[in-house]
PDB file of C-alpha atoms in Angstrom:
ATOM      1  CA  MET A   1     115.767  89.483  97.913  1.00  0.00           C
ATOM      2  CA  VAL A   2     112.399  90.120  96.234  1.00  0.00           C
ATOM      3  CA  ALA A   3     110.606  89.534  99.555  1.00  0.00           C
ATOM      4  CA  VAL A   4     112.678  92.291 101.153  1.00  0.00           C
ATOM      5  CA  ALA A   5     111.925  94.653  98.260  1.00  0.00           C
ATOM      6  CA  VAL A   6     108.204  93.851  98.521  1.00  0.00           C
ATOM      7  CA  ALA A   7     108.214  94.638 102.244  1.00  0.00           C
ATOM      8  CA  ALA A   8     110.185  97.835 101.611  1.00  0.00           C
ATOM      9  CA  ALA A   9     107.739  99.032  98.930  1.00  0.00           C
ATOM     10  CA  LYS A  10     104.792  98.438 101.259  1.00  0.00           C
ATOM     11  CA  THR A  11     106.543 100.255 104.096  1.00  0.00           C
ATOM     12  CA  ILE A  12     107.483 103.218 101.900  1.00  0.00           C
ATOM     13  CA  GLY A  13     103.872 103.566 100.804  1.00  0.00           C
ATOM     14  CA  VAL A  14     102.580 103.574 104.369  1.00  0.00           C
ATOM     15  CA  VAL A  15     105.228 106.011 105.623  1.00  0.00           C
ATOM     16  CA  ALA A  16     104.695 108.370 102.670  1.00  0.00           C
ATOM     17  CA  ASP A  17     100.936 108.292 103.121  1.00  0.00           C
ATOM     18  CA  GLY A  18     101.293 108.988 106.836  1.00  0.00           C
ATOM     19  CA  LEU A  19     103.734 111.856 106.425  1.00  0.00           C
ATOM     20  CA  GLY A  20     101.853 113.497 103.563  1.00  0.00           C
ATOM     21  CA  PRO A  21     103.535 116.777 102.504  1.00  0.00           C
ATOM     22  CA  GLU A  22     106.365 116.200 104.976  1.00  0.00           C
ATOM     23  CA  PHE A  23     107.549 113.372 102.707  1.00  0.00           C
ATOM     24  CA  LYS A  24     108.322 115.905  99.930  1.00  0.00           C
ATOM     25  CA  PRO A  25     112.121 116.028 100.542  1.00  0.00           C
ATOM     26  CA  PHE A  26     112.229 112.276  99.863  1.00  0.00           C
ATOM     27  CA  GLY A  27     109.619 112.109  97.092  1.00  0.00           C
ATOM     28  CA  LYS A  28     111.752 112.297  93.968  1.00  0.00           C
ATOM     29  CA  SER A  29     114.613 110.092  95.177  1.00  0.00           C
ATOM     30  CA  THR A  30     112.164 107.472  96.467  1.00  0.00           C
ATOM     31  CA  ALA A  31     110.200 107.547  93.211  1.00  0.00           C
ATOM     32  CA  VAL A  32     113.390 107.021  91.206  1.00  0.00           C
ATOM     33  CA  LEU A  33     114.231 103.967  93.323  1.00  0.00           C
ATOM     34  CA  LEU A  34     110.725 102.537  93.046  1.00  0.00           C
ATOM     35  CA  LEU A  35     110.557 103.084  89.286  1.00  0.00           C
ATOM     36  CA  GLY A  36     113.962 101.436  88.942  1.00  0.00           C
ATOM     37  CA  ARG A  37     112.523  98.282  90.503  1.00  0.00           C
ATOM     38  CA  PHE A  38     109.767  98.015  87.871  1.00  0.00           C
ATOM     39  CA  LYS A  39     112.023  95.590  85.990  1.00  0.00           C
ATOM     40  CA  GLU A  40     110.937  93.022  88.580  1.00  0.00           C
ATOM     41  CA  LYS A  41     107.372  92.064  87.739  1.00  0.00           C
ATOM     42  CA  LYS A  42     106.386  91.354  91.361  1.00  0.00           C
ATOM     43  CA  LEU A  43     107.278  94.907  92.364  1.00  0.00           C
ATOM     44  CA  VAL A  44     105.321  96.845  89.746  1.00  0.00           C
ATOM     45  CA  ASP A  45     101.933  96.810  91.503  1.00  0.00           C
ATOM     46  CA  LEU A  46     103.427  97.462  94.940  1.00  0.00           C
ATOM     47  CA  GLY A  47     105.601 100.218  93.538  1.00  0.00           C
ATOM     48  CA  LEU A  48     102.532 101.843  91.972  1.00  0.00           C
ATOM     49  CA  VAL A  49     100.673 101.722  95.282  1.00  0.00           C
ATOM     50  CA  ALA A  50     103.626 103.319  97.063  1.00  0.00           C
ATOM     51  CA  LEU A  51     104.057 106.008  94.375  1.00  0.00           C
ATOM     52  CA  ASN A  52     100.357 106.824  94.410  1.00  0.00           C
ATOM     53  CA  ASN A  53     100.502 107.262  98.182  1.00  0.00           C
ATOM     54  CA  PHE A  54     102.779 110.267  97.891  1.00  0.00           C
ATOM     55  CA  TYR A  55     102.082 111.574  94.390  1.00  0.00           C
ATOM     56  CA  GLY A  56     100.530 115.019  94.566  1.00  0.00           C
ATOM     57  CA  HIS A  57     101.627 116.161  97.996  1.00  0.00           C
ATOM     58  CA  ALA A  58     105.245 114.985  97.792  1.00  0.00           C
ATOM     59  CA  LEU A  59     105.875 114.411  94.070  1.00  0.00           C
ATOM     60  CA  SER A  60     104.808 115.946  90.751  1.00  0.00           C
ATOM     61  CA  ILE A  61     104.947 114.688  87.172  1.00  0.00           C
ATOM     62  CA  ASP A  62     107.641 117.154  86.163  1.00  0.00           C
ATOM     63  CA  GLN A  63     109.951 115.906  88.943  1.00  0.00           C
ATOM     64  CA  ILE A  64     109.877 112.299  87.747  1.00  0.00           C
ATOM     65  CA  PHE A  65     108.911 112.506  84.068  1.00  0.00           C
ATOM     66  CA  SER A  66     112.401 111.890  82.653  1.00  0.00           C
ATOM     67  CA  GLN A  67     112.680 108.640  84.643  1.00  0.00           C
ATOM     68  CA  VAL A  68     109.263 107.463  83.428  1.00  0.00           C
ATOM     69  CA  ASP A  69     110.207 108.366  79.853  1.00  0.00           C
ATOM     70  CA  ASN A  70     113.476 106.432  80.218  1.00  0.00           C
ATOM     71  CA  ILE A  71     111.585 103.302  81.288  1.00  0.00           C
ATOM     72  CA  VAL A  72     109.271 103.469  78.298  1.00  0.00           C
ATOM     73  CA  PHE A  73     111.968 104.593  75.838  1.00  0.00           C
ATOM     74  CA  PRO A  74     115.404 103.719  77.290  1.00  0.00           C
ATOM     75  CA  LYS A  75     118.130 106.181  76.299  1.00  0.00           C
ATOM     76  CA  LYS A  76     120.824 103.514  76.266  1.00  0.00           C
ATOM     77  CA  GLU A  77     121.334 102.244  72.724  1.00  0.00           C
ATOM     78  CA  GLY A  78     120.038  98.705  72.237  1.00  0.00           C
ATOM     79  CA  SER A  79     118.405  98.659  75.674  1.00  0.00           C
ATOM     80  CA  LYS A  80     114.771  97.608  76.088  1.00  0.00           C
ATOM     81  CA  MET A  81     112.641  97.455  79.196  1.00  0.00           C
ATOM     82  CA  PRO A  82     110.229  94.561  79.688  1.00  0.00           C
ATOM     83  CA  PRO A  83     106.614  95.362  78.781  1.00  0.00           C
ATOM     84  CA  HIS A  84     105.452  95.038  82.415  1.00  0.00           C
ATOM     85  CA  ALA A  85     107.896  97.815  83.395  1.00  0.00           C
ATOM     86  CA  GLN A  86     106.691 100.032  80.555  1.00  0.00           C
ATOM     87  CA  ILE A  87     103.053  99.379  81.463  1.00  0.00           C
ATOM     88  CA  GLY A  88     103.797 100.106  85.133  1.00  0.00           C
ATOM     89  CA  ALA A  89     105.429 103.438  84.253  1.00  0.00           C
ATOM     90  CA  LEU A  90     102.498 104.390  82.018  1.00  0.00           C
ATOM     91  CA  ASN A  91     100.030 103.336  84.719  1.00  0.00           C
ATOM     92  CA  PHE A  92     101.833 105.669  87.122  1.00  0.00           C
ATOM     93  CA  ILE A  93     101.238 108.526  84.659  1.00  0.00           C
ATOM     94  CA  ASN A  94      97.616 107.413  84.301  1.00  0.00           C
ATOM     95  CA  GLY A  95      97.190 107.508  88.086  1.00  0.00           C
ATOM     96  CA  ALA A  96      98.827 110.921  88.210  1.00  0.00           C
ATOM     97  CA  VAL A  97      96.477 112.264  85.542  1.00  0.00           C
ATOM     98  CA  ILE A  98      93.478 110.926  87.465  1.00  0.00           C
ATOM     99  CA  LYS A  99      94.743 112.232  90.795  1.00  0.00           C
ATOM    100  CA  HIS A 100      95.313 115.807  89.607  1.00  0.00           C
ATOM    101  CA  GLN A 101      92.806 117.954  91.434  1.00  0.00           C
ATOM    102  CA  PHE A 102      93.865 120.952  89.390  1.00  0.00           C
ATOM    103  CA  PRO A 103      94.778 121.084  85.711  1.00  0.00           C
ATOM    104  CA  MET A 104      98.296 119.956  84.895  1.00  0.00           C
ATOM    105  CA  SER A 105     100.703 122.684  83.904  1.00  0.00           C
ATOM    106  CA  PRO A 106     101.055 123.231  80.159  1.00  0.00           C
ATOM    107  CA  ALA A 107     104.561 121.707  80.287  1.00  0.00           C
ATOM    108  CA  GLU A 108     103.306 118.584  82.097  1.00  0.00           C
ATOM    109  CA  THR A 109     100.394 118.261  79.678  1.00  0.00           C
ATOM    110  CA  LYS A 110     102.747 118.522  76.708  1.00  0.00           C
ATOM    111  CA  ASP A 111     105.147 115.924  78.156  1.00  0.00           C
ATOM    112  CA  VAL A 112     102.354 113.462  78.926  1.00  0.00           C
ATOM    113  CA  ALA A 113     100.689 113.911  75.522  1.00  0.00           C
ATOM    114  CA  ASP A 114     104.034 113.564  73.738  1.00  0.00           C
ATOM    115  CA  LEU A 115     104.847 110.362  75.631  1.00  0.00           C
ATOM    116  CA  GLY A 116     101.437 108.926  74.790  1.00  0.00           C
ATOM    117  CA  MET A 117     101.817 109.738  71.096  1.00  0.00           C
ATOM    118  CA  ARG A 118     105.310 108.247  70.946  1.00  0.00           C
ATOM    119  CA  VAL A 119     104.032 105.040  72.563  1.00  0.00           C
ATOM    120  CA  LEU A 120     101.130 104.821  70.135  1.00  0.00           C
ATOM    121  CA  THR A 121     103.344 105.355  67.097  1.00  0.00           C
ATOM    122  CA  LYS A 122     106.596 103.576  68.058  1.00  0.00           C
ATOM    123  CA  ILE A 123     105.689 100.621  70.295  1.00  0.00           C
ATOM    124  CA  SER A 124     103.997  97.560  68.874  1.00  0.00           C
ATOM    125  CA  ASP A 125     102.971  95.746  72.086  1.00  0.00           C
ATOM    126  CA  PRO A 126      99.162  96.148  72.371  1.00  0.00           C
ATOM    127  CA  LYS A 127      99.190  96.054  76.193  1.00  0.00           C
ATOM    128  CA  VAL A 128     101.690  98.914  76.348  1.00  0.00           C
ATOM    129  CA  LYS A 129      99.619 100.861  73.807  1.00  0.00           C
ATOM    130  CA  THR A 130      96.480 100.309  75.874  1.00  0.00           C
ATOM    131  CA  ALA A 131      98.193 101.781  78.950  1.00  0.00           C
ATOM    132  CA  ALA A 132      99.093 104.890  76.916  1.00  0.00           C
ATOM    133  CA  GLN A 133      95.589 105.170  75.461  1.00  0.00           C
ATOM    134  CA  GLU A 134      94.107 105.158  78.957  1.00  0.00           C
ATOM    135  CA  PHE A 135      96.000 108.211  80.146  1.00  0.00           C
ATOM    136  CA  MET A 136      95.588 109.988  76.819  1.00  0.00           C
ATOM    137  CA  VAL A 137      91.807 109.643  77.062  1.00  0.00           C
ATOM    138  CA  ARG A 138      91.718 110.498  80.774  1.00  0.00           C
ATOM    139  CA  GLY A 139      94.046 113.439  80.247  1.00  0.00           C
ATOM    140  CA  ALA A 140      91.879 114.838  77.462  1.00  0.00           C
ATOM    141  CA  ALA A 141      88.772 114.377  79.600  1.00  0.00           C
ATOM    142  CA  THR A 142      90.446 115.994  82.613  1.00  0.00           C
ATOM    143  CA  ARG A 143      91.643 118.970  80.595  1.00  0.00           C
ATOM    144  CA  THR A 144      88.194 119.583  79.080  1.00  0.00           C
ATOM    145  CA  ALA A 145      86.218 118.929  82.262  1.00  0.00           C
ATOM    146  CA  GLN A 146      87.892 121.649  84.318  1.00  0.00           C
ATOM    147  CA  PRO A 147      85.539 124.423  85.381  1.00  0.00           C
ATOM    148  CA  THR A 148      85.889 127.739  83.647  1.00  0.00           C
ATOM    149  CA  CYS A 149      87.272 130.567  85.730  1.00  0.00           C
ATOM    150  CA  HIS A 150      84.704 133.321  86.217  1.00  0.00           C
ATOM    151  CA  PHE A 151      85.891 136.742  87.275  1.00  0.00           C
ATOM    152  CA  SER A 152      83.832 138.566  89.868  1.00  0.00           C
ATOM    153  CA  ARG A 153      83.022 142.212  89.396  1.00  0.00           C
TER     154      ARG A 153
END
């Protein structure tokens, strides 16, 4: 079953990359399915590759943020995701922060910063914390490195 899922993740990534913006109607639902498979360690890296192939032109942070947040901090009482799933979800956010060619919206920036702070203060696993630190640092650098808008006269 894992072999089929691996092949599917690879195929989704290639199709999404090939279709570009035309993959947008399928972006969110596909991302939800891929993120849901992060429980299986073998699928995390392939899922990230597939997600990164259509993030930006067919998917935005605000469309998928609640699912990422639910992997890192499950809403179901007593539920806990394995660290590799949490790290994979945080690495997706890290890739999204890096890939942004324009500044994130204020709402996206707030959500990402809030998630990073909650990870740093509530999760004890050092590998999960490191994943959060990476996008916090990159996000701060991205936000400060944006060129200033100059008005022409």
